[in-house]
């Protein structure tokens, strides 16, 4: 159970504690006092992203764009690359903002982000993906679910690779792990390896 | 007169999170949608909200919005003749 013969974790990124890691190597690191909004803004600048739409997104989508930008940089992936994401707080922070805006005239640009799976759409638009995507809401990081669903997609032959992982955000506390899974790499795509990558920066 | 145009540019930059733009980057006759500032349909809804919140103007006809949101000059002209606050 939980073992793959042919699929590998080609790349993995972790975003937590004002830091961004690629394959456990630090890509960006900020002072812990920076604050979440500034972390999102400064990461965009430091990564040299040229994507003005980023600034219009809610914070969950910004985390998704930052993560995918680091994860997919210099990688070969096809438009059929599937997205299998999960978290526990859905779109909590933007939901709260929307609720507050209901005291006056609601903001359409806030409302459009009040679903967690919008992050999948934003990533798909940026990378021109025309693929299957799914967003699970779970009590906690569930490596088995991510592994099982991704494996099923890969084994179906309908997708060449998968980006799977955890993208949690609540009250500006964030915890992101995204993995590019394909036929290339050295780390076998297993439930245990997913868990091990998630534990990085969590222990 | 020009103050309203400057105010509108500032509001649009803030409300639509156009962080990479400054007031000086927007000409009064620049197209706001399409090839101009590249605003989209959700931005158009936000501009409708902006007109109501800041100037007391309620737009109900989408075709009317298309005309008004052509440029800063068009918006300012409409606001000057229809504002209730």
JSON list of C-alpha atoms in Angstrom, two decimals, chain B residues 29-84:
[
{"chain": "B", "resi": 29, "resn": "UNK", "atom": "CA", "xyz": [-8.04, 59.01, -22.65]},
{"chain": "B", "resi": 30, "resn": "UNK", "atom": "CA", "xyz": [-6.47, 55.56, -22.15]},
{"chain": "B", "resi": 31, "resn": "UNK", "atom": "CA", "xyz": [-8.85, 52.64, -22.69]},
{"chain": "B", "resi": 32, "resn": "UNK", "atom": "CA", "xyz": [-9.64, 51.11, -19.30]},
{"chain": "B", "resi": 33, "resn": "UNK", "atom": "CA", "xyz": [-10.62, 47.73, -20.75]},
{"chain": "B", "resi": 34, "resn": "UNK", "atom": "CA", "xyz": [-9.17, 45.59, -23.52]},
{"chain": "B", "resi": 35, "resn": "UNK", "atom": "CA", "xyz": [-5.70, 46.69, -24.59]},
{"chain": "B", "resi": 36, "resn": "UNK", "atom": "CA", "xyz": [-5.62, 49.67, -22.22]},
{"chain": "B", "resi": 37, "resn": "UNK", "atom": "CA", "xyz": [-5.34, 48.89, -18.54]},
{"chain": "B", "resi": 38, "resn": "UNK", "atom": "CA", "xyz": [-6.51, 45.35, -19.24]},
{"chain": "B", "resi": 39, "resn": "UNK", "atom": "CA", "xyz": [-9.38, 45.42, -16.78]},
{"chain": "B", "resi": 40, "resn": "UNK", "atom": "CA", "xyz": [-11.85, 42.53, -16.88]},
{"chain": "B", "resi": 41, "resn": "UNK", "atom": "CA", "xyz": [-15.56, 41.98, -16.26]},
{"chain": "B", "resi": 42, "resn": "UNK", "atom": "CA", "xyz": [-15.12, 41.62, -12.49]},
{"chain": "B", "resi": 43, "resn": "UNK", "atom": "CA", "xyz": [-13.26, 44.92, -12.46]},
{"chain": "B", "resi": 44, "resn": "UNK", "atom": "CA", "xyz": [-16.23, 46.45, -14.27]},
{"chain": "B", "resi": 45, "resn": "UNK", "atom": "CA", "xyz": [-18.50, 45.33, -11.43]},
{"chain": "B", "resi": 46, "resn": "UNK", "atom": "CA", "xyz": [-16.09, 46.85, -8.93]},
{"chain": "B", "resi": 47, "resn": "UNK", "atom": "CA", "xyz": [-16.21, 50.15, -10.84]},
{"chain": "B", "resi": 48, "resn": "UNK", "atom": "CA", "xyz": [-20.01, 50.07, -10.66]},
{"chain": "B", "resi": 49, "resn": "UNK", "atom": "CA", "xyz": [-19.70, 49.65, -6.88]},
{"chain": "B", "resi": 50, "resn": "UNK", "atom": "CA", "xyz": [-17.17, 52.51, -6.78]},
{"chain": "B", "resi": 51, "resn": "UNK", "atom": "CA", "xyz": [-19.58, 54.87, -8.56]},
{"chain": "B", "resi": 52, "resn": "UNK", "atom": "CA", "xyz": [-22.32, 54.05, -6.08]},
{"chain": "B", "resi": 53, "resn": "UNK", "atom": "CA", "xyz": [-20.17, 54.21, -2.95]},
{"chain": "B", "resi": 54, "resn": "UNK", "atom": "CA", "xyz": [-18.17, 57.32, -3.77]},
{"chain": "B", "resi": 55, "resn": "UNK", "atom": "CA", "xyz": [-20.52, 59.35, -5.95]},
{"chain": "B", "resi": 56, "resn": "UNK", "atom": "CA", "xyz": [-24.02, 58.04, -5.23]},
{"chain": "B", "resi": 57, "resn": "UNK", "atom": "CA", "xyz": [-24.54, 56.93, -8.83]},
{"chain": "B", "resi": 58, "resn": "UNK", "atom": "CA", "xyz": [-26.47, 53.70, -9.42]},
{"chain": "B", "resi": 59, "resn": "UNK", "atom": "CA", "xyz": [-25.92, 52.05, -12.80]},
{"chain": "B", "resi": 60, "resn": "UNK", "atom": "CA", "xyz": [-28.43, 49.44, -13.86]},
{"chain": "B", "resi": 61, "resn": "UNK", "atom": "CA", "xyz": [-27.89, 49.24, -17.62]},
{"chain": "B", "resi": 62, "resn": "UNK", "atom": "CA", "xyz": [-24.76, 47.23, -18.62]},
{"chain": "B", "resi": 63, "resn": "UNK", "atom": "CA", "xyz": [-24.64, 49.00, -22.00]},
{"chain": "B", "resi": 64, "resn": "UNK", "atom": "CA", "xyz": [-24.49, 52.31, -20.20]},
{"chain": "B", "resi": 65, "resn": "UNK", "atom": "CA", "xyz": [-21.53, 51.04, -18.16]},
{"chain": "B", "resi": 66, "resn": "UNK", "atom": "CA", "xyz": [-19.64, 50.16, -21.36]},
{"chain": "B", "resi": 67, "resn": "UNK", "atom": "CA", "xyz": [-19.85, 53.78, -22.49]},
{"chain": "B", "resi": 68, "resn": "UNK", "atom": "CA", "xyz": [-19.00, 55.31, -19.12]},
{"chain": "B", "resi": 69, "resn": "UNK", "atom": "CA", "xyz": [-16.00, 53.09, -18.48]},
{"chain": "B", "resi": 70, "resn": "UNK", "atom": "CA", "xyz": [-14.30, 53.77, -21.81]},
{"chain": "B", "resi": 71, "resn": "UNK", "atom": "CA", "xyz": [-11.73, 56.09, -20.22]},
{"chain": "B", "resi": 72, "resn": "UNK", "atom": "CA", "xyz": [-11.03, 58.29, -17.20]},
{"chain": "B", "resi": 73, "resn": "UNK", "atom": "CA", "xyz": [-12.33, 61.29, -19.15]},
{"chain": "B", "resi": 74, "resn": "UNK", "atom": "CA", "xyz": [-15.62, 59.50, -19.93]},
{"chain": "B", "resi": 75, "resn": "UNK", "atom": "CA", "xyz": [-16.04, 58.41, -16.30]},
{"chain": "B", "resi": 76, "resn": "UNK", "atom": "CA", "xyz": [-15.28, 61.87, -14.95]},
{"chain": "B", "resi": 77, "resn": "UNK", "atom": "CA", "xyz": [-17.69, 63.50, -17.38]},
{"chain": "B", "resi": 78, "resn": "UNK", "atom": "CA", "xyz": [-20.50, 61.17, -16.33]},
{"chain": "B", "resi": 79, "resn": "UNK", "atom": "CA", "xyz": [-19.77, 61.63, -12.63]},
{"chain": "B", "resi": 80, "resn": "UNK", "atom": "CA", "xyz": [-19.72, 65.43, -12.96]},
{"chain": "B", "resi": 81, "resn": "UNK", "atom": "CA", "xyz": [-23.21, 65.45, -14.43]},
{"chain": "B", "resi": 82, "resn": "UNK", "atom": "CA", "xyz": [-24.81, 62.66, -12.34]},
{"chain": "B", "resi": 83, "resn": "UNK", "atom": "CA", "xyz": [-23.18, 62.64, -8.90]},
{"chain": "B", "resi": 84, "resn": "UNK", "atom": "CA", "xyz": [-25.44, 62.89, -5.87]}
]
